[in-house]
Amino acid sequence: MDLYEYQAKELFARHGITVPPGQVAATPQEARAIAAEMRAPVVIKAQVKTGGRGKAGGVRLAPGPSAAEDEARRILGMDIKGHTAHRVLVEKATGGFEEYYAAYLVDRANRTLLAMVSSEGGMDIEEVAATKPEALARIPIDATIGVDLETARLLAARAGLPEDVLDAVAATLVRLWEVLVEEDAVLVEVNPLACTSDGTVLALDGKITLDGNAAFRHDHAALADGSDDGGLEARARAKHLNYVKLAGQVGVIGNGAGLVMSTLDVVAYAGERFDGVRPANFLDIGGGASAQVMADGLEIILSDPDVRAVLVNVFGGITACDAVANGIVKALEVLGEARCPIVVRLDGNNAEAGRKILSDAAHPMVRVVTTMDGAAELVAELAAA
Amino acid sequence: MAIFLTKDSKVLIQGMTGAEGTRHTARMLAAGTDVVAGVTPGKGGQSADFGQRWVPVFGTVAEAMAETGADVSVVFVPPKFARGAVEEAIDAGIQLCVVITEGVPVHDTLRFWARAQASGRTRIIGPNCPGLISPGQSSAGIIPADITSAGRIGLVSKSGTLTYQLMYELRDIGFSTAVGIGGDPVIGTTHIDALQAFQDDPGTDAIVMIGEIGGDAEERAAAYIEQHVTKPVVAYVAGFTAPEGKTMGHAGAIVSGSAGTAQAKKEALEKVGVRVGKTPSETARLMRDTIRTR
Ligand SMILES: Nc1ncnc2c1ncn2[C@@H]1O[C@H](COP(=O)(O)OP(=O)(O)OP(=O)(O)O)[C@@H](O)[C@H]1O
Ligand SMILES: [Mg+2]
């Protein structure tokens, strides 16, 4: 789960990292009130979960309350790379500072954690890596050892930060490490990490990605984003379904993430011959696939107004196809009428028996197909009709 | 022959007395696996009845290994306790630890992985994986045994169900070993590890490699194949239609920016002469062609 900048800064502050004082506003008037209370110039910052806000005009300096209101009015509702700014962070403007860069992240390829520190802050770190690699220190960190003051100082020194800020930056780097580990983040990034002329080190920007698998040991639920996609994804989540809304017309249900991803691809290929229809969603109901889960899944998919036909693609492994077929029959009973055709492809253990159960049930909207490619072909044709 | 798991493997199950553990232990036994022990803290001294066999339960992995000579562990414990369980197995000196558990925090995986590396002994498979099977010999995990047969194809895959799909489509030819390495961002055994083992295994003639979006494991596997693999490899990659920035079921299956796309993986593989199927069934056909023309 990606956090907004203001949420990241809240977590930073909790772990003793200095951040500028600030508050979130959803309206220009709120922004004005916050700025007035601050009694200082402020920076108005679009809260969107994407990079490049500054370049897009989503980060603006406002010398006083009325400027804050104007800038907030301009930024609220702004679209930055497909993300709408519903809120702005109104933050005290820091004056006179050097900009550095600090991040920790999971290095998938090397199965370790990676520290990245640079003397070139404020700009895109990929650009620094490409144009000025000597200004970027990348050091793997052993997860069983972590980052202490000594390692942190070494990191900052390797990145070419000036001698007189090394101690202060190292202290911040250790706290940032604590954020990574104690909050179960897979990424923490501060760009820029500012050092002011009076020696303060503070995070002027913040990105955190939390590990959803670790939710059981945290109190992170309040950080989740309520607003999304018009409700389908939220409804699916409430039913513990693994669902992602996509842009097409063919609803897809399957068992197993890999098989469902593959099904989306096969539907898209078939769609090339039928008006370019595409998959409408990803939905993995997992290995067990009980009748209730199948019913919940079908219900979500059929309530998507974009869906014109549905493909249920199940490989019967642990749960054999006859059990899956009984599940589908029951799910359709629970559901009542289906408003569009449902193509079912069952293969694997007891496939014959499973298909027979479905054809005996003779549901008017259900068509049974043996192969995945054949099923994709038929569902694309039905969705295009 | 086979890789990582053979008929001689002695398997212990961590979390055997839980619902999942019990169900899958019965299935593993039915597949011919030599399940010699269960481990559940606090339940040492009991025995579990699996009809055809009583399996003794021990309180610790170390005891179970000492008493039974187990060299493989399969972990079914919930995410909260997975790290503790895996580290216990590593510390006891297990050779292979197969972590079936889905939903292990990545920091926990990083830690037990680092510990396994430091041990210089334990191979980790998973987490969030279906395990591995050497048909006709042994099964460690949840891969259904009755969808395929023993043969000379090796298979390595991030995805469980795509593994089953391909095992089923090629059931008449059969498999030496099929390894599900798991869909998490950080995993123990990688495509490369399995490719290397299959290359060295005299019982494997050809290899099916199944990948999916996210990370660059397939690209690195392609580079490895070019350098080190002489046996024919046929590949499949899932997730061409996946949008950027969305996690597709597996925690590791996410396209970030321009990185981790299915297209890039396919191109990397094709560049080194690996034939990549457009669909699972086309992949199975390519494997048939490959074997026929050898
Ligand atoms: N509180 C502040 N006081 C002074 N200057 C600031 C403050 N916040 C941000 N800035 C300046 O604005 C620049 C851009 O801000 P920030 O880094 O938060 O956004 P960004 O990097 O453009 O956004 P993104 O992280 O989405 O790419 C900073 O590099 C910094 O120079
Ligand atoms: Mg920034």
XYZ file of C-alpha atoms and ligand atoms in Angstrom:
711
model
C 0.000 0.000 0.000
C 1.430 3.373 -1.057
C 0.978 6.238 1.365
C 0.369 9.897 0.655
C 3.177 12.306 1.451
C 1.356 13.636 4.510
C 0.854 10.103 5.849
C 4.502 9.243 5.250
C 5.504 12.370 7.134
C 3.255 11.399 10.047
C 5.087 8.075 10.288
C 8.452 9.839 9.951
C 7.549 12.170 12.827
C 6.495 9.206 14.954
C 9.983 7.795 14.540
C 11.709 11.056 15.419
C 12.471 12.353 11.938
C 11.969 16.117 11.661
C 9.337 17.236 9.151
C 8.033 20.768 8.532
C 4.855 21.617 10.451
C 1.843 21.179 8.210
C -1.778 20.111 7.813
C -3.974 18.662 5.114
C -6.707 20.733 3.454
C -9.548 19.591 1.210
C -10.779 23.085 0.285
C -9.106 26.436 -0.550
C -10.683 27.962 2.565
C -9.132 25.322 4.790
C -5.775 25.938 3.146
C -6.135 29.640 3.872
C -6.997 29.025 7.533
C -4.019 26.706 8.003
C -1.683 29.211 6.364
C -3.055 32.018 8.536
C -2.400 29.984 11.646
C 1.121 29.184 10.485
C 1.987 32.916 10.310
C 4.709 32.153 7.787
C 5.110 31.444 4.094
C 3.790 27.994 3.196
C 4.181 25.436 0.452
C 0.961 24.001 -1.037
C 1.466 20.421 -2.177
C -0.874 18.177 -4.164
C -1.475 14.859 -2.360
C -1.374 12.220 -5.063
C 0.270 8.816 -5.086
C 2.556 9.477 -8.010
C 5.868 11.212 -8.673
C 6.674 14.421 -10.506
C 4.222 16.639 -8.668
C 6.587 19.620 -8.672
C 7.086 19.463 -12.438
C 3.324 19.224 -12.971
C 2.729 22.419 -10.965
C 1.441 20.563 -7.934
C 3.942 22.089 -5.469
C 3.684 25.873 -5.048
C 5.058 28.450 -2.659
C 2.534 30.816 -1.066
C 3.834 33.832 0.854
C 0.585 34.335 2.792
C -2.974 33.127 3.457
C -4.629 34.574 0.365
C -1.913 33.190 -1.904
C -2.360 29.853 -0.107
C -6.065 29.924 -0.909
C -5.400 30.760 -4.558
C -2.762 28.063 -5.000
C -4.922 25.477 -3.249
C -7.808 26.360 -5.562
C -5.546 25.822 -8.539
C -4.138 22.520 -7.301
C -7.280 20.877 -5.870
C -8.874 18.781 -8.596
C -5.687 18.902 -10.661
C -4.883 15.738 -12.606
C -1.323 14.495 -12.229
C -0.585 11.428 -14.368
C -4.143 10.174 -13.970
C -4.318 10.878 -10.234
C -6.688 13.593 -9.027
C -5.524 15.806 -6.173
C -8.396 15.718 -3.683
C -6.305 17.236 -0.914
C -3.296 19.481 -0.476
C -0.670 19.536 2.224
C -0.185 23.062 3.580
C 3.282 23.073 5.011
C 5.567 25.696 6.511
C 8.137 26.737 3.907
C 11.655 25.899 4.939
C 14.283 28.485 3.938
C 17.913 28.058 2.913
C 18.809 24.408 2.608
C 20.871 21.884 0.697
C 18.970 18.991 -0.878
C 20.065 15.355 -0.536
C 18.425 11.996 -1.178
C 17.857 8.945 1.016
C 15.942 5.708 0.511
C 15.752 2.090 1.592
C 14.003 -0.526 -0.456
C 13.628 -4.251 -1.005
C 16.005 -5.413 -3.702
C 14.062 -8.308 -5.197
C 16.825 -9.486 -7.469
C 19.441 -9.788 -4.732
C 16.985 -10.745 -2.005
C 18.304 -8.105 0.309
C 17.565 -4.564 1.436
C 19.218 -1.732 -0.376
C 20.216 1.691 0.941
C 20.515 4.544 -1.523
C 21.898 7.918 -0.502
C 22.837 10.773 -2.769
C 24.232 14.274 -2.515
C 21.943 15.199 -5.408
C 18.505 15.674 -3.895
C 15.330 17.080 -5.315
C 15.729 15.493 -8.730
C 14.673 12.164 -10.172
C 16.996 9.536 -8.692
C 17.044 7.466 -11.893
C 18.438 10.528 -13.610
C 21.144 10.876 -10.963
C 22.004 7.199 -11.381
C 22.329 7.698 -15.137
C 24.126 11.046 -15.282
C 26.102 11.308 -12.036
C 26.540 7.796 -10.628
C 29.420 8.884 -8.371
C 26.931 11.010 -6.398
C 24.793 7.953 -5.568
C 25.801 5.388 -2.961
C 23.980 2.046 -3.265
C 24.812 -0.345 -0.482
C 23.070 -3.653 0.293
C 21.996 -4.022 3.918
C 21.786 -7.412 5.620
C 18.272 -7.715 7.034
C 19.606 -9.530 10.088
C 22.034 -6.696 10.896
C 20.403 -3.427 9.858
C 21.701 0.134 9.812
C 23.481 1.591 12.840
C 25.100 5.043 13.166
C 28.390 3.815 11.810
C 26.871 2.277 8.688
C 24.684 5.334 8.229
C 27.661 7.685 8.407
C 29.513 5.554 5.890
C 26.510 5.702 3.552
C 26.353 9.489 3.744
C 30.100 9.836 3.269
C 30.130 7.510 0.249
C 27.391 9.564 -1.328
C 29.659 12.613 -1.068
C 27.742 14.600 1.525
C 29.807 17.338 3.211
C 31.702 16.363 6.341
C 29.883 18.802 8.625
C 26.434 17.261 8.020
C 27.460 13.591 8.261
C 26.557 13.088 11.912
C 23.179 14.766 11.685
C 22.284 12.950 8.454
C 23.452 9.612 9.903
C 21.103 10.033 12.861
C 18.220 10.600 10.447
C 19.240 7.612 8.325
C 19.074 5.361 11.385
C 15.576 6.620 12.195
C 14.554 6.105 8.597
C 15.772 2.519 8.877
C 13.544 2.133 11.923
C 10.603 3.352 9.851
C 11.360 0.703 7.225
C 11.643 -2.192 9.646
C 9.228 -1.255 12.404
C 6.448 -0.214 10.029
C 7.110 -3.162 7.659
C 7.677 -0.917 4.665
C 9.104 -2.212 1.397
C 10.116 1.314 0.377
C 10.903 4.516 2.249
C 12.212 7.468 0.288
C 13.037 11.040 1.259
C 13.664 13.358 -1.668
C 14.713 15.929 -0.770
C 16.301 15.324 2.557
C 17.068 18.933 3.492
C 19.959 20.235 5.593
C 19.400 23.819 6.680
C 22.150 26.333 7.432
C 21.523 25.910 11.183
C 22.241 22.184 10.935
C 18.695 20.790 11.012
C 18.026 17.717 8.886
C 14.428 17.388 7.756
C 12.299 15.413 5.347
C 10.711 17.789 2.842
C 9.100 14.977 0.893
C 8.226 11.395 1.792
C 7.223 8.175 0.084
C 6.377 4.972 1.898
C 5.074 1.684 0.543
C 3.814 -0.651 3.246
C 3.787 -4.441 3.004
C 0.171 -5.597 3.027
C 1.274 -9.032 4.270
C 2.408 -7.444 7.531
C -0.931 -5.752 8.235
C -1.627 -8.252 11.022
C 1.019 -6.708 13.235
C 0.227 -3.042 12.590
C -2.390 -0.465 13.095
C -2.239 0.742 9.497
C -5.894 0.364 8.544
C -6.533 4.074 9.086
C -3.991 4.825 6.338
C -6.002 2.971 3.689
C -7.561 4.942 0.899
C -11.346 4.967 1.141
C -11.979 6.443 -2.276
C -11.336 4.402 -5.429
C -12.748 3.079 -8.702
C -16.444 3.773 -7.972
C -16.900 0.949 -5.527
C -16.322 -2.407 -7.227
C -12.820 -2.888 -5.841
C -13.899 -1.751 -2.392
C -16.894 -4.110 -2.429
C -14.708 -6.989 -3.544
C -12.242 -6.215 -0.769
C -15.037 -6.292 1.787
C -15.777 -9.843 0.611
C -12.084 -10.749 0.752
C -11.931 -11.215 -2.990
C -8.752 -10.652 -4.913
C -10.185 -8.324 -7.573
C -8.756 -5.660 -9.860
C -11.010 -3.602 -12.143
C -9.814 -3.290 -15.731
C -11.137 -1.397 -18.734
C -12.710 -4.141 -20.897
C -16.013 -5.989 -21.384
C -15.289 -9.630 -20.468
C -15.645 -10.533 -16.799
C -13.063 -13.093 -15.699
C -12.998 -15.453 -12.712
C -10.404 -18.128 -12.134
C -8.550 -20.054 -9.473
C -4.936 -19.015 -8.943
C -3.242 -15.716 -9.716
C -1.113 -17.062 -12.564
C -4.014 -18.778 -14.296
C -6.179 -15.664 -14.038
C -3.434 -13.423 -15.435
C -3.027 -15.910 -18.245
C -6.794 -15.952 -18.843
C -6.833 -12.166 -19.209
C -4.139 -12.441 -21.867
C -5.910 -15.206 -23.755
C -9.179 -13.224 -23.694
C -7.381 -10.156 -25.025
C -5.855 -12.188 -27.905
C -9.261 -13.643 -28.782
C -10.739 -10.155 -28.552
C -8.464 -8.986 -31.362
C -10.799 -10.881 -33.702
C -14.002 -9.637 -32.025
C -14.262 -5.839 -31.964
C -11.207 -5.606 -29.717
C -13.064 -6.704 -26.591
C -10.814 -6.932 -23.537
C -10.945 -8.359 -20.002
C -13.018 -6.294 -17.549
C -11.297 -7.472 -14.396
C -8.856 -9.751 -12.613
C -10.510 -12.022 -10.042
C -8.732 -14.901 -8.345
C -10.982 -17.006 -6.104
C -8.137 -19.288 -5.030
C -7.712 -23.034 -4.825
C -10.596 -23.958 -2.521
C -13.269 -22.098 -4.524
C -16.366 -22.814 -2.447
C -19.854 -22.165 -3.831
C -20.179 -19.049 -1.665
C -16.910 -17.552 -2.920
C -17.935 -18.341 -6.494
C -21.312 -16.665 -5.891
C -19.669 -13.584 -4.352
C -17.295 -13.361 -7.301
C -20.022 -13.719 -9.914
C -22.128 -11.150 -8.117
C -19.354 -8.522 -8.186
C -18.591 -9.196 -11.839
C -22.220 -9.134 -12.968
C -22.771 -5.834 -11.165
C -20.053 -4.246 -13.308
C -22.045 -2.404 -16.010
C -19.152 -2.764 -18.490
C -19.351 -6.570 -18.428
C -21.117 -8.152 -21.425
C -20.041 -11.762 -20.957
C -18.260 -13.738 -18.261
C -15.553 -16.383 -18.431
C -15.130 -18.754 -15.503
C -11.815 -20.540 -15.956
C -11.060 -23.209 -13.393
C -8.372 -25.816 -13.296
C -9.413 -28.623 -10.969
C -6.381 -29.628 -8.961
C -6.808 -30.024 -5.249
C -10.485 -29.185 -5.582
C -11.631 -31.507 -8.350
C -13.857 -30.270 -11.193
C -17.046 -32.005 -9.985
C -16.821 -30.082 -6.704
C -16.183 -26.876 -8.627
C -19.145 -27.564 -10.935
C -21.433 -28.148 -7.959
C -20.144 -24.839 -6.599
C -21.026 -23.043 -9.819
C -24.518 -24.566 -9.909
C -25.129 -23.509 -6.306
C -23.657 -20.080 -6.930
C -26.100 -19.560 -9.787
C -28.971 -20.652 -7.541
C -27.888 -18.108 -4.923
C -27.577 -15.475 -7.615
C -30.818 -16.149 -9.469
C -30.896 -14.747 -13.015
C -27.609 -13.991 -14.744
C -27.939 -10.910 -16.945
C -25.320 -12.013 -19.477
C -23.811 -15.226 -20.842
C -21.362 -17.183 -18.699
C -18.795 -19.387 -20.394
C -17.313 -22.050 -18.144
C -14.117 -23.899 -18.854
C -13.323 -26.750 -16.515
C -10.251 -28.884 -16.883
C -8.129 -31.113 -14.687
C -9.240 -33.672 -12.104
C -12.691 -35.170 -12.808
C -13.221 -32.729 -15.662
C -15.730 -34.995 -17.417
C -17.883 -35.345 -14.311
C -17.739 -31.609 -13.703
C -18.836 -30.740 -17.213
C -21.670 -33.250 -16.982
C -22.960 -31.649 -13.779
C -23.054 -28.293 -15.552
C -24.752 -29.568 -18.678
C -27.322 -31.481 -16.590
C -28.120 -28.299 -14.662
C -28.854 -26.724 -18.068
C -28.697 -23.137 -16.894
C -29.890 -21.017 -19.839
C -26.999 -18.568 -19.626
C -24.189 -21.091 -19.098
C -22.058 -22.528 -21.883
C -19.447 -25.175 -21.154
C -16.219 -25.314 -23.171
C -13.321 -27.744 -22.796
C -10.235 -25.701 -23.600
C -9.023 -22.334 -22.365
C -8.391 -21.028 -25.884
C -11.828 -22.188 -27.047
C -13.508 -20.621 -24.040
C -11.747 -17.296 -24.624
C -12.803 -17.359 -28.269
C -16.462 -17.966 -27.387
C -16.626 -15.409 -24.596
C -15.023 -12.745 -26.795
C -17.553 -13.480 -29.527
C -20.433 -13.249 -27.042
C -19.134 -10.006 -25.547
C -18.777 -8.439 -28.990
C -22.249 -9.507 -30.135
C 16.169 -38.932 -11.325
C 14.784 -35.639 -10.156
C 15.888 -32.390 -8.540
C 15.699 -31.328 -4.886
C 13.269 -34.129 -3.955
C 13.482 -37.883 -4.573
C 11.924 -41.102 -3.317
C 14.618 -41.195 -0.635
C 13.644 -37.820 0.810
C 12.368 -38.043 4.375
C 9.799 -35.333 4.878
C 8.621 -33.635 8.042
C 5.644 -31.305 8.186
C 5.700 -28.151 10.321
C 2.122 -27.387 11.257
C 0.928 -30.923 10.428
C -1.763 -30.965 13.080
C -3.527 -27.853 11.705
C -6.395 -28.222 9.213
C -4.308 -27.443 6.097
C -1.363 -29.440 7.396
C -3.487 -32.519 8.038
C -5.291 -32.375 4.697
C -2.130 -32.012 2.664
C -0.116 -34.504 4.679
C -2.713 -37.124 3.761
C -2.363 -36.136 0.101
C 1.418 -36.230 0.243
C 1.316 -39.718 1.761
C -1.060 -40.819 -0.989
C 1.424 -39.479 -3.561
C 4.067 -41.787 -2.138
C 5.933 -39.273 -0.017
C 7.871 -40.676 2.898
C 6.353 -38.415 5.567
C 8.277 -39.330 8.697
C 7.270 -36.675 11.210
C 5.079 -33.767 12.134
C 6.272 -30.829 14.211
C 3.909 -28.829 16.377
C 5.270 -26.950 19.406
C 3.677 -28.336 22.556
C 2.316 -31.469 20.893
C 5.452 -33.582 21.023
C 4.905 -37.236 21.911
C 1.583 -37.588 20.111
C 0.961 -39.479 16.903
C -1.352 -38.586 14.053
C -3.395 -41.279 12.336
C -3.338 -41.105 8.550
C -4.988 -44.451 7.963
C -2.147 -46.070 6.065
C 0.415 -44.732 8.544
C 0.854 -43.265 12.028
C 3.020 -40.169 11.849
C 4.799 -39.210 15.085
C 4.563 -35.591 16.223
C 7.545 -33.816 17.766
C 7.751 -30.544 19.628
C 10.810 -29.303 17.722
C 12.370 -29.770 14.302
C 15.677 -30.778 15.887
C 14.061 -33.663 17.760
C 12.138 -34.782 14.692
C 15.312 -34.802 12.605
C 17.287 -36.651 15.263
C 14.615 -39.311 15.690
C 13.595 -39.851 12.073
C 16.433 -38.634 9.866
C 14.130 -36.141 8.122
C 15.938 -33.956 5.571
C 13.042 -32.002 4.061
C 10.557 -29.773 5.853
C 7.248 -28.482 4.520
C 5.904 -25.437 6.359
C 2.150 -24.932 6.742
C 2.170 -22.594 9.730
C 0.280 -19.260 9.528
C 2.139 -16.103 8.382
C 2.554 -14.791 11.921
C 4.647 -17.792 12.921
C 6.257 -18.635 9.589
C 9.569 -16.888 10.220
C 10.005 -18.615 13.558
C 9.206 -21.996 12.041
C 11.560 -21.590 9.083
C 14.385 -20.299 11.261
C 13.939 -23.254 13.560
C 14.309 -25.618 10.615
C 17.397 -23.766 9.357
C 19.000 -23.844 12.795
C 18.282 -27.554 13.070
C 20.214 -28.030 9.829
C 17.438 -29.107 7.467
C 18.505 -29.488 3.848
C 15.358 -28.304 2.127
C 12.634 -26.113 3.610
C 9.491 -25.676 1.506
C 7.413 -22.715 2.692
C 3.817 -23.095 1.509
C 2.454 -20.286 3.713
C 0.930 -17.379 1.794
C 1.123 -13.866 3.233
C 4.536 -13.899 4.902
C 5.762 -10.319 5.491
C 8.664 -9.597 3.156
C 10.932 -8.510 6.013
C 10.430 -11.936 7.563
C 11.338 -13.660 4.320
C 14.434 -11.480 3.963
C 15.537 -12.482 7.431
C 15.067 -16.206 7.098
C 16.608 -16.090 3.653
C 19.703 -14.334 5.053
C 19.860 -16.920 7.812
C 19.592 -19.797 5.345
C 22.410 -18.272 3.301
C 24.555 -17.929 6.387
C 23.860 -21.566 7.306
C 25.434 -22.648 4.036
C 23.121 -25.658 4.130
C 19.414 -24.973 3.829
C 17.685 -24.493 0.494
C 14.451 -22.517 0.799
C 11.589 -22.911 -1.677
C 8.815 -20.304 -1.448
C 7.196 -18.738 0.464
C 3.716 -18.528 -1.066
C 4.367 -21.522 -3.286
C 2.699 -24.865 -4.032
C 5.917 -26.743 -3.307
C 7.460 -29.352 -5.579
C 6.737 -32.811 -6.854
C 8.825 -35.523 -8.431
C 5.964 -37.639 -9.815
C 6.038 -41.253 -8.793
C 8.617 -40.491 -6.125
C 7.669 -37.805 -3.675
C 5.669 -34.618 -3.221
C 6.461 -31.812 -0.776
C 3.633 -29.308 -0.777
C 0.198 -29.094 -2.343
C 0.704 -29.896 -6.030
C -1.921 -32.478 -7.029
C -0.161 -35.750 -7.850
C -2.896 -37.346 -9.932
C -2.933 -34.832 -12.815
C 0.328 -35.974 -14.345
C 2.879 -38.744 -14.551
C 6.593 -39.380 -14.169
C 8.733 -38.468 -17.154
C 11.646 -36.384 -18.317
C 10.415 -32.779 -18.436
C 11.493 -30.370 -15.704
C 9.197 -27.488 -14.826
C 9.781 -24.333 -12.821
C 7.064 -21.761 -12.233
C 6.041 -18.770 -10.132
C 2.399 -19.802 -10.392
C 0.709 -22.848 -8.881
C -2.274 -23.187 -11.188
C -0.235 -22.593 -14.330
C 2.070 -25.346 -13.113
C -0.909 -27.676 -12.788
C -2.210 -26.604 -16.192
C 1.060 -27.451 -17.946
C 1.598 -30.641 -15.938
C -1.844 -31.747 -17.051
C -1.423 -30.790 -20.718
C 1.851 -32.706 -20.867
C 0.767 -35.595 -18.633
C 1.392 -38.190 -21.321
C 5.059 -37.178 -21.553
C 5.517 -36.684 -17.826
C 7.812 -34.808 -15.481
C 11.043 -35.423 -13.609
C 10.284 -32.644 -11.132
C 7.922 -29.664 -11.109
C 8.937 -26.837 -8.792
C 6.575 -24.024 -7.809
C 8.931 -21.282 -6.616
C 6.153 -18.911 -5.552
C 4.777 -15.503 -6.450
C 6.226 -13.347 -3.694
C 8.661 -10.524 -4.443
C 11.377 -12.255 -2.415
C 11.690 -16.024 -2.731
C 14.285 -18.604 -1.776
C 14.833 -20.776 -4.829
C 14.704 -18.884 -8.128
C 14.143 -19.810 -11.758
C 17.922 -19.795 -12.163
C 18.487 -22.212 -9.274
C 15.984 -24.650 -10.760
C 17.367 -24.256 -14.298
C 20.818 -25.052 -13.023
C 19.583 -28.141 -11.191
C 17.612 -29.363 -14.228
C 20.628 -28.806 -16.467
C 22.664 -31.014 -14.129
C 19.955 -33.667 -13.692
C 20.463 -36.702 -15.951
C 16.745 -37.480 -15.581
C 15.631 -34.241 -17.244
C 15.688 -33.774 -21.036
C 13.839 -30.476 -21.489
C 12.594 -27.636 -19.320
C 9.376 -25.633 -19.105
C 9.789 -22.280 -17.428
C 6.716 -20.276 -16.398
C 7.064 -16.648 -15.418
C 4.833 -13.693 -14.827
C 4.975 -9.910 -14.532
C 7.027 -8.210 -11.837
C 10.718 -8.011 -11.046
C 13.344 -9.181 -13.513
C 13.800 -12.843 -12.578
C 12.852 -13.992 -16.095
C 15.296 -11.583 -17.723
C 18.060 -12.854 -15.482
C 16.995 -16.422 -16.171
C 17.306 -15.673 -19.894
C 20.872 -14.471 -19.406
C 21.604 -17.604 -17.409
C 20.124 -19.867 -20.081
C 22.274 -18.264 -22.747
C 25.422 -18.966 -20.733
C 24.731 -22.262 -19.010
C 21.725 -24.230 -20.229
C 22.135 -26.577 -23.176
C 18.871 -28.501 -22.699
C 15.918 -27.084 -24.625
C 13.808 -24.576 -22.685
C 10.243 -23.597 -23.551
C 8.712 -20.686 -21.657
C 5.433 -19.036 -20.888
C 4.910 -15.586 -19.379
C 1.586 -14.428 -17.905
C 0.350 -10.881 -17.495
C 0.535 -9.095 -20.887
C -2.726 -7.297 -20.155
C -1.841 -6.318 -16.573
C -2.014 -2.548 -16.012
C 0.880 -0.670 -14.469
C 0.950 -0.275 -10.694
C -1.672 -2.925 -9.851
C -0.855 -6.057 -7.902
C -2.300 -9.046 -9.762
C -3.004 -11.575 -7.040
C 0.594 -12.482 -6.268
C 2.351 -9.925 -4.080
C 5.243 -9.899 -6.546
C 3.130 -9.597 -9.691
C 3.210 -5.894 -10.360
C 4.442 -3.787 -13.260
C 6.260 -0.736 -11.880
C 6.736 2.003 -14.453
C 8.235 0.308 -17.496
C 9.855 -2.465 -15.432
C 8.582 -6.002 -15.018
C 6.359 -6.193 -18.114
C 5.496 -9.509 -19.731
C 6.621 -8.174 -23.103
C 10.129 -7.384 -21.828
C 10.415 -10.857 -20.325
C 9.225 -12.553 -23.502
C 11.684 -10.570 -25.600
C 14.575 -11.340 -23.263
C 13.790 -15.058 -23.461
C 13.294 -15.125 -27.217
C 16.544 -13.251 -27.720
C 18.442 -16.184 -26.249
C 16.572 -18.732 -28.345
C 13.888 -19.792 -25.876
C 10.540 -20.434 -27.548
C 7.796 -18.598 -25.689
C 4.186 -19.757 -25.982
C 1.405 -17.215 -26.382
C -0.973 -19.322 -24.283
C -0.465 -22.266 -21.938
C -1.664 -24.735 -24.591
C 0.632 -23.271 -27.229
C 3.456 -23.658 -24.716
C 2.568 -27.316 -24.295
C 2.571 -27.700 -28.097
C 6.001 -26.100 -28.347
C 7.306 -28.560 -25.774
C 5.886 -31.458 -27.774
C 7.564 -30.170 -30.941
C 10.819 -29.722 -29.079
C 10.828 -33.229 -27.741
C 9.757 -34.764 -31.033
C 12.509 -33.041 -33.018
C 15.271 -33.981 -30.630
N 8.181 22.579 3.108
C 8.972 23.003 2.115
N 9.698 24.106 2.244
C 10.487 24.533 1.242
N 10.613 23.934 0.084
C 9.926 22.822 -0.114
C 9.056 22.269 0.883
N 8.501 21.166 0.378
C 8.991 21.010 -0.866
N 9.845 21.992 -1.173
C 10.592 22.167 -2.431
O 9.822 21.706 -3.515
C 10.478 20.666 -4.221
C 9.484 19.648 -4.709
O 8.763 19.129 -3.580
P 8.568 17.573 -3.376
O 9.886 16.911 -3.400
O 7.746 17.381 -2.178
O 7.715 17.197 -4.636
P 8.149 16.390 -5.938
O 9.431 15.702 -5.705
O 8.024 17.244 -7.130
O 7.060 15.405 -6.001
P 7.200 13.872 -6.260
O 7.759 13.326 -4.997
O 5.810 13.528 -6.540
O 8.114 13.707 -7.439
C 11.492 20.147 -3.237
O 12.609 19.596 -3.881
C 11.858 21.338 -2.422
O 12.887 22.081 -3.051
Mg 10.374 14.893 -4.084
